Every structure is written in structure tokens, then in C-alpha cells.
GROMACS .gro file of C-alpha atoms in nm:
model
  426
    1MET     CA    1 -17.895  13.626  -0.418
    2HIS     CA    2 -17.880  13.939  -0.627
    3ASP     CA    3 -17.651  14.035  -0.914
    4ILE     CA    4 -17.432  14.327  -0.787
    5ASN     CA    5 -17.361  14.408  -1.170
    6TYR     CA    6 -17.740  14.464  -1.232
    7ILE     CA    7 -17.766  14.666  -0.911
    8ARG     CA    8 -17.470  14.893  -1.028
    9GLU     CA    9 -17.639  14.936  -1.353
   10ASN     CA   10 -17.998  14.977  -1.229
   11PRO     CA   11 -17.981  15.124  -0.890
   12ASP     CA   12 -18.291  15.319  -0.907
   13SER     CA   13 -18.496  15.005  -1.049
   14PHE     CA   14 -18.355  14.790  -0.768
   15ASP     CA   15 -18.457  15.042  -0.496
   16GLU     CA   16 -18.807  15.071  -0.656
   17ALA     CA   17 -18.851  14.703  -0.643
   18LEU     CA   18 -18.760  14.687  -0.291
   19LYS     CA   19 -18.987  14.960  -0.204
   20LYS     CA   20 -19.278  14.780  -0.347
   21ARG     CA   21 -19.191  14.478  -0.098
   22GLY     CA   22 -19.206  14.755   0.177
   23ALA     CA   23 -18.839  14.725   0.212
   24ALA     CA   24 -18.566  15.019   0.248
   25PRO     CA   25 -18.348  15.112  -0.049
   26GLU     CA   26 -18.031  14.928  -0.050
   27SER     CA   27 -17.854  15.021  -0.366
   28ALA     CA   28 -17.629  15.311  -0.202
   29ARG     CA   29 -17.517  15.090   0.074
   30LEU     CA   30 -17.455  14.782  -0.144
   31LEU     CA   31 -17.262  14.983  -0.436
   32ALA     CA   32 -17.049  15.146  -0.146
   33ILE     CA   33 -16.923  14.804  -0.048
   34ASP     CA   34 -16.876  14.696  -0.399
   35GLU     CA   35 -16.684  15.019  -0.460
   36LYS     CA   36 -16.439  14.916  -0.162
   37ARG     CA   37 -16.400  14.564  -0.337
   38ARG     CA   38 -16.333  14.694  -0.668
   39ALA     CA   39 -16.089  14.947  -0.525
   40ARG     CA   40 -15.901  14.667  -0.341
   41ILE     CA   41 -15.892  14.474  -0.663
   42ASN     CA   42 -15.740  14.751  -0.855
   43GLU     CA   43 -15.468  14.778  -0.572
   44LEU     CA   44 -15.392  14.427  -0.591
   45GLN     CA   45 -15.354  14.432  -0.959
   46ALA     CA   46 -15.118  14.715  -0.925
   47LEU     CA   47 -14.916  14.523  -0.666
   48GLN     CA   48 -14.899  14.216  -0.857
   49GLU     CA   49 -14.785  14.400  -1.160
   50LYS     CA   50 -14.518  14.564  -0.936
   51ARG     CA   51 -14.414  14.247  -0.811
   52ASN     CA   52 -14.386  14.070  -1.143
   53ALA     CA   53 -14.169  14.369  -1.285
   54ALA     CA   54 -13.941  14.363  -0.981
   55SER     CA   55 -13.897  13.966  -1.023
   56LYS     CA   56 -13.812  14.039  -1.386
   57GLU     CA   57 -13.526  14.267  -1.281
   58ILE     CA   58 -13.377  14.033  -1.028
   59GLY     CA   59 -13.249  13.802  -1.303
   60LYS     CA   60 -13.119  14.093  -1.501
   61ALA     CA   61 -12.935  14.220  -1.187
   62LYS     CA   62 -12.785  13.890  -1.133
   63GLN     CA   63 -12.673  13.837  -1.485
   64SER     CA   64 -12.493  14.178  -1.475
   65GLY     CA   65 -12.310  14.085  -1.168
   66ASP     CA   66 -12.531  14.332  -0.953
   67GLU     CA   67 -12.571  14.133  -0.640
   68SER     CA   68 -12.631  14.439  -0.417
   69GLY     CA   69 -12.918  14.550  -0.657
   70ALA     CA   70 -13.052  14.175  -0.684
   71ALA     CA   71 -13.075  14.174  -0.304
   72GLN     CA   72 -13.258  14.502  -0.291
   73LEU     CA   73 -13.520  14.382  -0.551
   74MET     CA   74 -13.542  14.048  -0.374
   75ALA     CA   75 -13.642  14.231  -0.041
   76GLU     CA   76 -13.892  14.467  -0.253
   77VAL     CA   77 -14.030  14.136  -0.393
   78SER     CA   78 -14.061  13.970  -0.050
   79SER     CA   79 -14.240  14.297   0.083
   80LEU     CA   80 -14.481  14.319  -0.208
   81LYS     CA   81 -14.571  13.949  -0.163
   82THR     CA   82 -14.679  14.024   0.211
   83ALA     CA   83 -14.877  14.327   0.097
   84ILE     CA   84 -15.041  14.117  -0.159
   85GLN     CA   85 -15.140  13.859   0.106
   86GLN     CA   86 -15.273  14.112   0.333
   87GLY     CA   87 -15.476  14.271   0.047
   88GLU     CA   88 -15.626  13.942  -0.068
   89GLU     CA   89 -15.729  13.874   0.289
   90ALA     CA   90 -15.896  14.226   0.309
   91GLU     CA   91 -16.058  14.156  -0.020
   92ARG     CA   92 -16.186  13.829   0.103
   93ARG     CA   93 -16.348  14.016   0.404
   94ILE     CA   94 -16.514  14.286   0.176
   95VAL     CA   95 -16.638  14.004  -0.045
   96ALA     CA   96 -16.796  13.805   0.247
   97GLU     CA   97 -16.946  14.169   0.377
   98LEU     CA   98 -17.108  14.216   0.026
   99ASP     CA   99 -17.237  13.840   0.004
  100ASP     CA  100 -17.387  13.876   0.343
  101ALA     CA  101 -17.561  14.213   0.269
  102LEU     CA  102 -17.703  14.064  -0.071
  103ALA     CA  103 -17.818  13.746   0.092
  104ALA     CA  104 -18.041  13.929   0.329
  105ILE     CA  105 -18.239  14.113   0.075
  106PRO     CA  106 -18.567  13.965  -0.057
  107ASN     CA  107 -18.619  13.892  -0.436
  108MET     CA  108 -18.736  14.157  -0.669
  109PRO     CA  109 -19.124  14.115  -0.769
  110LEU     CA  110 -19.218  14.095  -1.149
  111ASP     CA  111 -19.374  14.391  -1.273
  112ASP     CA  112 -19.728  14.227  -1.298
  113VAL     CA  113 -19.741  14.142  -0.930
  114PRO     CA  114 -19.992  14.359  -0.746
  115VAL     CA  115 -19.841  14.617  -0.498
  116GLY     CA  116 -19.973  14.582  -0.138
  117ALA     CA  117 -19.890  14.546   0.214
  118ASP     CA  118 -20.047  14.210   0.322
  119GLU     CA  119 -20.285  13.938   0.252
  120HIS     CA  120 -20.594  14.187   0.233
  121ASP     CA  121 -20.408  14.330  -0.084
  122ASN     CA  122 -20.395  13.990  -0.274
  123VAL     CA  123 -20.596  13.970  -0.594
  124GLU     CA  124 -20.813  13.683  -0.675
  125LEU     CA  125 -20.736  13.523  -1.020
  126HIS     CA  126 -21.022  13.268  -1.047
  127LYS     CA  127 -21.266  13.027  -0.832
  128SER     CA  128 -21.335  12.661  -0.930
  129GLY     CA  129 -21.619  12.427  -0.839
  130ASP     CA  130 -21.919  12.497  -0.602
  131LYS     CA  131 -21.936  12.519  -0.246
  132PRO     CA  132 -22.097  12.222  -0.082
  133GLN     CA  133 -22.447  12.261   0.058
  134PHE     CA  134 -22.521  12.107   0.383
  135GLY     CA  135 -22.866  12.046   0.558
  136PHE     CA  136 -22.690  12.056   0.904
  137GLU     CA  137 -22.409  12.294   1.055
  138PRO     CA  138 -22.075  12.163   0.928
  139LYS     CA  139 -21.828  12.084   1.171
  140GLN     CA  140 -21.455  12.176   1.171
  141HIS     CA  141 -21.213  11.895   1.091
  142PHE     CA  142 -21.091  11.826   1.436
  143GLU     CA  143 -21.455  11.792   1.556
  144VAL     CA  144 -21.525  11.553   1.293
  145GLY     CA  145 -21.189  11.356   1.368
  146GLU     CA  146 -21.222  11.356   1.719
  147ALA     CA  147 -21.575  11.220   1.702
  148LEU     CA  148 -21.477  10.952   1.477
  149GLY     CA  149 -21.206  10.846   1.747
  150LEU     CA  150 -20.936  10.875   1.503
  151MET     CA  151 -20.768  11.205   1.554
  152ASP     CA  152 -20.595  11.252   1.900
  153PHE     CA  153 -20.442  11.564   1.984
  154ASP     CA  154 -20.428  11.488   2.384
  155THR     CA  155 -20.195  11.201   2.351
  156ALA     CA  156 -19.978  11.378   2.076
  157THR     CA  157 -19.940  11.669   2.337
  158LYS     CA  158 -19.825  11.406   2.597
  159LEU     CA  159 -19.574  11.267   2.341
  160SER     CA  160 -19.432  11.574   2.175
  161GLY     CA  161 -19.631  11.897   2.300
  162ALA     CA  162 -19.837  12.136   2.132
  163ARG     CA  163 -19.901  12.144   1.746
  164PHE     CA  164 -19.871  11.771   1.692
  165VAL     CA  165 -20.157  11.506   1.619
  166ILE     CA  166 -20.193  11.140   1.590
  167LEU     CA  167 -20.400  11.003   1.321
  168LYS     CA  168 -20.529  10.627   1.360
  169GLY     CA  169 -20.708  10.367   1.146
  170ALA     CA  170 -20.904  10.491   0.864
  171LEU     CA  171 -20.789  10.856   0.903
  172SER     CA  172 -20.435  10.757   0.878
  173ARG     CA  173 -20.501  10.542   0.579
  174LEU     CA  174 -20.691  10.844   0.413
  175GLU     CA  175 -20.391  11.049   0.458
  176ARG     CA  176 -20.165  10.811   0.295
  177ALA     CA  177 -20.421  10.756   0.015
  178ILE     CA  178 -20.421  11.131  -0.049
  179ALA     CA  179 -20.047  11.147  -0.080
  180GLN     CA  180 -20.048  10.826  -0.307
  181TYR     CA  181 -20.321  11.012  -0.535
  182MET     CA  182 -20.111  11.319  -0.555
  183LEU     CA  183 -19.785  11.135  -0.636
  184ASP     CA  184 -19.951  10.909  -0.899
  185THR     CA  185 -20.105  11.221  -1.060
  186HIS     CA  186 -19.794  11.417  -1.071
  187THR     CA  187 -19.571  11.131  -1.193
  188LEU     CA  188 -19.796  10.953  -1.430
  189GLN     CA  189 -19.997  11.242  -1.589
  190ASN     CA  190 -19.787  11.554  -1.512
  191GLY     CA  191 -19.426  11.455  -1.592
  192TYR     CA  192 -19.272  11.491  -1.262
  193THR     CA  193 -18.979  11.251  -1.140
  194GLU     CA  194 -19.047  11.126  -0.789
  195VAL     CA  195 -18.758  11.182  -0.543
  196ASN     CA  196 -18.711  11.027  -0.192
  197PRO     CA  197 -18.468  11.297  -0.058
  198PRO     CA  198 -18.297  11.331   0.283
  199LEU     CA  199 -18.498  11.494   0.555
  200LEU     CA  200 -18.160  11.634   0.722
  201VAL     CA  201 -17.937  11.893   0.532
  202ARG     CA  202 -17.654  12.111   0.597
  203ASP     CA  203 -17.622  12.486   0.621
  204HIS     CA  204 -17.545  12.558   0.257
  205VAL     CA  205 -17.828  12.360   0.125
  206MET     CA  206 -18.063  12.579   0.352
  207PHE     CA  207 -17.893  12.873   0.235
  208GLY     CA  208 -17.929  12.780  -0.133
  209THR     CA  209 -18.315  12.802  -0.122
  210GLY     CA  210 -18.308  13.115   0.117
  211GLN     CA  211 -18.424  12.961   0.443
  212LEU     CA  212 -18.082  13.054   0.599
  213PRO     CA  213 -17.981  13.311   0.753
  214LYS     CA  214 -18.292  13.509   0.753
  215PHE     CA  215 -18.545  13.238   0.887
  216ALA     CA  216 -18.323  13.022   1.111
  217GLU     CA  217 -18.556  13.103   1.398
  218ASP     CA  218 -18.838  12.912   1.230
  219GLN     CA  219 -18.625  12.584   1.166
  220PHE     CA  220 -18.558  12.283   1.353
  221ARG     CA  221 -18.166  12.231   1.415
  222THR     CA  222 -18.012  11.895   1.542
  223GLU     CA  223 -17.735  11.903   1.809
  224ASN     CA  224 -17.497  11.808   1.517
  225GLY     CA  225 -17.569  12.116   1.323
  226MET     CA  226 -17.806  11.968   1.053
  227TRP     CA  227 -18.149  12.110   0.977
  228LEU     CA  228 -18.472  11.917   0.948
  229ILE     CA  229 -18.628  12.023   0.612
  230PRO     CA  230 -18.919  12.267   0.642
  231THR     CA  231 -19.027  12.153   0.296
  232ALA     CA  232 -18.903  11.910   0.019
  233GLU     CA  233 -18.835  12.239  -0.189
  234VAL     CA  234 -18.488  12.258  -0.011
  235PRO     CA  235 -18.347  11.911  -0.110
  236LEU     CA  236 -18.515  11.902  -0.451
  237THR     CA  237 -18.413  12.238  -0.559
  238ASN     CA  238 -18.044  12.173  -0.443
  239LEU     CA  239 -18.006  11.871  -0.664
  240VAL     CA  240 -17.871  12.101  -0.935
  241ARG     CA  241 -17.650  12.294  -0.690
  242GLU     CA  242 -17.274  12.371  -0.802
  243SER     CA  243 -17.353  12.214  -1.130
  244ILE     CA  244 -17.383  12.308  -1.511
  245VAL     CA  245 -17.647  12.112  -1.677
  246GLU     CA  246 -17.713  12.080  -2.049
  247GLU     CA  247 -17.971  12.287  -2.202
  248ASN     CA  248 -18.166  11.982  -2.344
  249ALA     CA  249 -18.203  11.834  -1.984
  250LEU     CA  250 -18.431  12.113  -1.900
  251PRO     CA  251 -18.685  12.156  -1.789
  252MET     CA  252 -18.623  11.931  -1.485
  253ARG     CA  253 -18.935  11.860  -1.283
  254TYR     CA  254 -18.914  11.678  -0.934
  255THR     CA  255 -19.173  11.575  -0.665
  256ALA     CA  256 -19.153  11.434  -0.334
  257TYR     CA  257 -19.366  11.311  -0.050
  258THR     CA  258 -19.199  11.410   0.282
  259PRO     CA  259 -19.267  11.516   0.643
  260CYS     CA  260 -19.192  11.873   0.673
  261PHE     CA  261 -19.071  12.054   1.010
  262ARG     CA  262 -19.143  12.408   1.107
  263LEU     CA  263 -19.097  12.573   1.459
  264GLU     CA  264 -19.402  12.828   1.353
  265ALA     CA  265 -19.196  13.061   1.556
  266GLY     CA  266 -19.421  13.370   1.449
  267ALA     CA  267 -19.753  13.186   1.481
  268ALA     CA  268 -19.811  13.218   1.860
  269GLY     CA  269 -20.200  13.216   1.917
  270ARG     CA  270 -20.302  13.133   1.549
  271ASP     CA  271 -20.470  12.799   1.454
  272THR     CA  272 -20.386  12.643   1.782
  273ARG     CA  273 -20.670  12.408   1.752
  274GLY     CA  274 -20.653  12.127   1.496
  275MET     CA  275 -20.415  12.038   1.233
  276ILE     CA  276 -20.384  12.364   1.016
  277ARG     CA  277 -20.050  12.479   1.177
  278GLN     CA  278 -19.844  12.198   1.293
  279HIS     CA  279 -19.470  12.141   1.375
  280GLN     CA  280 -19.467  11.815   1.180
  281PHE     CA  281 -19.667  11.784   0.865
  282PRO     CA  282 -19.678  11.597   0.543
  283LYS     CA  283 -19.657  11.755   0.203
  284VAL     CA  284 -19.610  11.675  -0.158
  285GLU     CA  285 -19.379  11.914  -0.321
  286LEU     CA  286 -19.315  12.018  -0.679
  287VAL     CA  287 -18.982  12.183  -0.798
  288SER     CA  288 -18.891  12.277  -1.163
  289ILE     CA  289 -18.555  12.381  -1.306
  290THR     CA  290 -18.599  12.563  -1.628
  291ARG     CA  291 -18.430  12.794  -1.882
  292PRO     CA  292 -18.489  13.183  -1.807
  293GLU     CA  293 -18.734  13.219  -2.103
  294ASP     CA  294 -18.950  12.915  -2.001
  295SER     CA  295 -18.988  12.998  -1.618
  296LEU     CA  296 -19.316  13.217  -1.648
  297ALA     CA  297 -19.491  12.954  -1.859
  298GLU     CA  298 -19.379  12.682  -1.608
  299LEU     CA  299 -19.524  12.879  -1.320
  300GLU     CA  300 -19.858  12.863  -1.491
  301ARG     CA  301 -19.807  12.482  -1.566
  302MET     CA  302 -19.727  12.403  -1.199
  303ARG     CA  303 -20.021  12.609  -1.075
  304GLU     CA  304 -20.247  12.401  -1.307
  305CYS     CA  305 -20.096  12.079  -1.189
  306ALA     CA  306 -20.168  12.167  -0.829
  307GLU     CA  307 -20.524  12.284  -0.922
  308GLY     CA  308 -20.582  11.946  -1.091
  309ILE     CA  309 -20.558  11.767  -0.763
  310LEU     CA  310 -20.827  11.971  -0.606
  311LYS     CA  311 -21.046  11.929  -0.908
  312GLY     CA  312 -21.001  11.562  -0.900
  313LEU     CA  313 -21.104  11.549  -0.534
  314GLY     CA  314 -21.412  11.755  -0.629
  315LEU     CA  315 -21.314  12.038  -0.385
  316HIS     CA  316 -21.420  12.410  -0.423
  317TYR     CA  317 -21.121  12.657  -0.421
  318ARG     CA  318 -21.000  12.979  -0.536
  319VAL     CA  319 -20.658  13.122  -0.665
  320VAL     CA  320 -20.504  13.425  -0.567
  321THR     CA  321 -20.209  13.631  -0.682
  322LEU     CA  322 -20.020  13.732  -0.390
  323CYS     CA  323 -19.921  14.104  -0.351
  324THR     CA  324 -19.572  14.219  -0.301
  325GLY     CA  325 -19.609  14.241   0.078
  326ASP     CA  326 -19.729  13.892   0.113
  327MET     CA  327 -19.480  13.710  -0.101
  328GLY     CA  328 -19.214  13.480   0.031
  329PHE     CA  329 -18.855  13.594   0.053
  330GLY     CA  330 -18.717  13.421  -0.238
  331ALA     CA  331 -19.034  13.460  -0.481
  332ARG     CA  332 -19.068  13.694  -0.765
  333LYS     CA  333 -19.446  13.599  -0.823
  334THR     CA  334 -19.657  13.368  -0.622
  335TYR     CA  335 -20.001  13.200  -0.663
  336ASP     CA  336 -20.178  13.079  -0.357
  337ILE     CA  337 -20.447  12.832  -0.401
  338GLU     CA  338 -20.713  12.827  -0.121
  339VAL     CA  339 -20.937  12.549  -0.046
  340TRP     CA  340 -21.301  12.609   0.082
  341LEU     CA  341 -21.328  12.474   0.444
  342PRO     CA  342 -21.716  12.481   0.549
  343GLY     CA  343 -21.657  12.410   0.907
  344GLN     CA  344 -21.435  12.731   0.926
  345ASP     CA  345 -21.658  12.900   0.670
  346ALA     CA  346 -21.331  13.032   0.514
  347TYR     CA  347 -21.084  12.986   0.241
  348ARG     CA  348 -20.749  12.855   0.369
  349GLU     CA  349 -20.414  12.818   0.172
  350ILE     CA  350 -20.344  12.464   0.058
  351SER     CA  351 -20.063  12.533  -0.220
  352SER     CA  352 -19.821  12.831  -0.294
  353CYS     CA  353 -19.663  12.815  -0.650
  354SER     CA  354 -19.382  13.044  -0.695
  355VAL     CA  355 -19.116  13.141  -0.940
  356CYS     CA  356 -18.785  13.250  -0.812
  357GLY     CA  357 -18.599  13.344  -1.132
  358ASP     CA  358 -18.227  13.310  -1.094
  359PHE     CA  359 -18.258  13.405  -0.715
  360GLN     CA  360 -18.177  13.069  -0.577
  361ALA     CA  361 -17.958  12.954  -0.853
  362ARG     CA  362 -17.700  13.222  -0.780
  363ARG     CA  363 -17.703  13.099  -0.403
  364MET     CA  364 -17.659  12.735  -0.524
  365GLY     CA  365 -17.431  12.797  -0.814
  366ALA     CA  366 -17.686  12.617  -1.044
  367ARG     CA  367 -17.632  12.699  -1.424
  368TYR     CA  368 -17.690  12.552  -1.744
  369ARG     CA  369 -17.502  12.563  -2.093
  370PRO     CA  370 -17.706  12.750  -2.350
  371LYS     CA  371 -17.642  12.601  -2.693
  372ASP     CA  372 -17.541  12.930  -2.868
  373ALA     CA  373 -17.363  13.108  -2.567
  374LYS     CA  374 -17.013  13.104  -2.489
  375ARG     CA  375 -17.073  13.103  -2.110
  376PRO     CA  376 -17.305  12.895  -1.877
  377ALA     CA  377 -17.573  13.092  -1.758
  378TYR     CA  378 -17.803  13.054  -1.428
  379VAL     CA  379 -18.114  12.836  -1.436
  380HIS     CA  380 -18.453  12.950  -1.312
  381THR     CA  381 -18.608  12.774  -1.017
  382LEU     CA  382 -18.985  12.715  -0.928
  383ASN     CA  383 -19.151  12.545  -0.636
  384GLY     CA  384 -19.513  12.477  -0.524
  385SER     CA  385 -19.703  12.234  -0.281
  386GLY     CA  386 -19.876  11.975  -0.499
  387LEU     CA  387 -20.036  11.971  -0.232
  388ALA     CA  388 -20.016  12.008   0.148
  389VAL     CA  389 -20.135  11.649   0.243
  390GLY     CA  390 -20.253  11.744   0.595
  391ARG     CA  391 -20.472  12.035   0.490
  392THR     CA  392 -20.611  11.840   0.188
  393LEU     CA  393 -20.710  11.582   0.464
  394ILE     CA  394 -20.861  11.866   0.650
  395ALA     CA  395 -21.064  11.960   0.337
  396VAL     CA  396 -21.193  11.611   0.281
  397LEU     CA  397 -21.317  11.584   0.623
  398GLU     CA  398 -21.497  11.898   0.631
  399ASN     CA  399 -21.629  11.887   0.266
  400TYR     CA  400 -21.736  11.536   0.284
  401GLN     CA  401 -21.865  11.493   0.629
  402ASN     CA  402 -22.228  11.363   0.679
  403GLU     CA  403 -22.486  11.456   0.945
  404ASP     CA  404 -22.435  11.127   1.102
  405GLY     CA  405 -22.070  11.204   1.172
  406SER     CA  406 -21.941  10.982   0.907
  407VAL     CA  407 -21.706  11.075   0.614
  408THR     CA  408 -21.780  10.977   0.242
  409ILE     CA  409 -21.450  10.911   0.049
  410PRO     CA  410 -21.413  11.093  -0.257
  411ASP     CA  411 -21.411  10.881  -0.566
  412ALA     CA  412 -21.062  10.976  -0.663
  413LEU     CA  413 -20.941  10.811  -0.349
  414LEU     CA  414 -21.132  10.503  -0.354
  415PRO     CA  415 -20.876  10.282  -0.552
  416TYR     CA  416 -20.621  10.351  -0.230
  417MET     CA  417 -20.871  10.277   0.027
  418GLY     CA  418 -20.884   9.887   0.024
  419GLY     CA  419 -21.267   9.888  -0.057
  420LEU     CA  420 -21.361  10.154   0.227
  421LYS     CA  421 -21.612  10.394   0.098
  422THR     CA  422 -21.717  10.570   0.415
  423ILE     CA  423 -21.533  10.620   0.744
  424THR     CA  424 -21.739  10.586   1.054
  425ALA     CA  425 -21.690  10.613   1.433
  426SER     CA  426 -21.458  10.334   1.549
   0.00000   0.00000   0.00000
């Protein structure tokens, strides 16, 4: 959500920021609605002042014995009360109109975000590690998993339809080991607090992080109006909704391992084979709540925490800064971490780390109390994958596959695999 006061004072800068995102200028429309709101407020103040003055005159008229004058004043006060009630209702409608308009507009990018239209305009920040060398043609993850007899898409389709998978035996354990490794690293080394949040949330919670109303078509909704979370970012960020936290409590850093649910409404025909794009997928999420002056440094820290998982697993990857046209709705700046998949001969996203400024905080009513300020201020929020567990499993299968079809367990995961060092066909 945007600050209408900022837009009023900086209309050209606001429209220029939207232009960078490929969006149309909005300041004139928003300020026209705001002008209606301000005019209505002024009218209401005038009516209230008139009512208060008339109320005082009623007492004077009665004291002087002017019952006729008192009756006329009482009728005027009654009429003014009705006009005020009608004016307040009109003001509420205008405020709702303004809020709805503001809620549909994406966040403004930071000045150092590259301007571009789509993923082709993203800018590489750095690479890490070396691509693995094979003496054979590496297979894609679904070829490896199905040959092992431990990855079943056909039965999953019978149960649930397309874009679901069943993992069995050692692959199921490997996925759990990956998640456990991530959680242990983030909680024991990186200072995040583990949370086990609800998987079903209400409308206002989805609105708070920006999934509603714009992206309702990509979400799973239950018959009673609840939403399955598309990412643990939703409940974790909303932990501070409608609250004022003390400054010394910041930063707050949370992590959670949850299944996530997305309709993938816009992904028809994309990644139809394998586990890259599923309706249900596990993910370890990172969320930070910070003071405004700390949020950019926190973004770099979060990115390094996510990168640390890939380094620990010995996986080659690159980091790119997303351009303005490729960023998410609520982000001001985003780093994508893309892991190398030799079976696809391509880099694929495995984490996005974003700083949102006060965009989500305004939607949630999340504030903190600065020590030297008279009024509370909005916190800044950040989120990132630390990492997508299913895609990490994909990366392990493709990068650690052997010519005989077996998969070697990375050293970092051995403590979680009960002595198993290699996965072979069942």
C-alpha cells in the first residue's frame, strides 16, 4: 500500500517509478479521489462546527425563555446530525475507493534496480562454484527419480491431477533431510526463529502481504472462504500485523518449513514434466521485520543466508538482480538465486529474496516505536526462500547423479540420512 501523502508531495516521482515497472501513471487519478476525500472532510468539519454552535444556542434560548427559538434550533441540530451521518457515509465510500485504488498499484522500485521489461533484462551479480563435469549425458531429475522407482507422477495424477508428485523411500527421506538441513542452518547459525504457522489464513492476511486482491486467481480457496498459503511469507509476515513493537525487538527473523499451494494459473504449457512447477510444494521461508534504516543491509544478509545453503550442498549457482519488469508486486528490490541443473543445461530459480519497504506494513498496520520519535513508524519487511525444498531436491538429483543411475548423497545431508550414502534403484 502506498502513502497518499507521499504521492501528493511527489506525483512526478511516483509516476516515474511506475513507468519503470511498465505501469501507467496513477498520481492524477489517485489525487483526484484524495481531493474528494479532503473536500468531504472539510464539509464535515464545517457541519460539525455549525451543529456545536447551534447546540450551545439551544441552552441560551431555553434560559431566556425563548421556547420557539429553542425548538427551531433543535430542529436545525437534528437536520445537521442527519447531514453529518450522510456525509460520514460518503466519506467512508471515498476512503474505500482510494484504498482499493492504492491496493492495486505495485511497489516502487529502488533507484539501483535495473530498468527492464522481463527476465532477459535481469543483471547477473555473481556466480559461485563450478559446474559439475560428467563423463556421460546427465539426465533430468524426473528421469533419475523414475528410474530409481522412487518418483511417481502417474499415481499422483490419479489421486490429484496434473502437477503433483509422490516421492517414496529414500527420495522422500532425502527431501526431508534437505528441509532439516535448511532449518538447522537458519536457526542454529543464522539467527532465525523457527515457526510452525497455520496453512489456512483469512482474507485480510493474504491482503497484508499483497496476494489479494490482485492475485486471487492463482490461489487455492476453501469452501468456507479460507486460503491455503502460497508461501509461509504470508503467515510469518503477518505475525506483526496490527501491532506496535518496541525498537529493541527489531530485527525479528523468522523461518518456517511448510507445504505451499499455488494454482499456477498463468503457467499453462510451462514445465509440464517433473517437479519444477507443482500445485503443492515444500519450502523453507525466511522473513525479516526491521527498522527502515536497516532493511537494505538485511536484504544482503538474507541473500547470503540463502546462498549459504547452496554452498553447503556444493551446488553451482548464480545470483541475478531482477529488473523492474520482472519483480514481484510487493518488492522494491529482488535477488533471484538460480541453481545450475545439468539435466536441463540451464539455471533455474531456487530462491527470491526481496525487500518490500513499508509496502506490506501499511497493508497490515505493522509499526514500531522509535526511541526518539513521538509517533510510531511503519516497519520494513523482507522475505526470501531459504530455499525451495523441492527444487533443491531436483538440483541434488541432477548434480549428484552417477552413470549407473544412482545418486550420491551430499556430505552436508549425511547426518540426516541414517547412514545412507547412495540412493540406488529400489
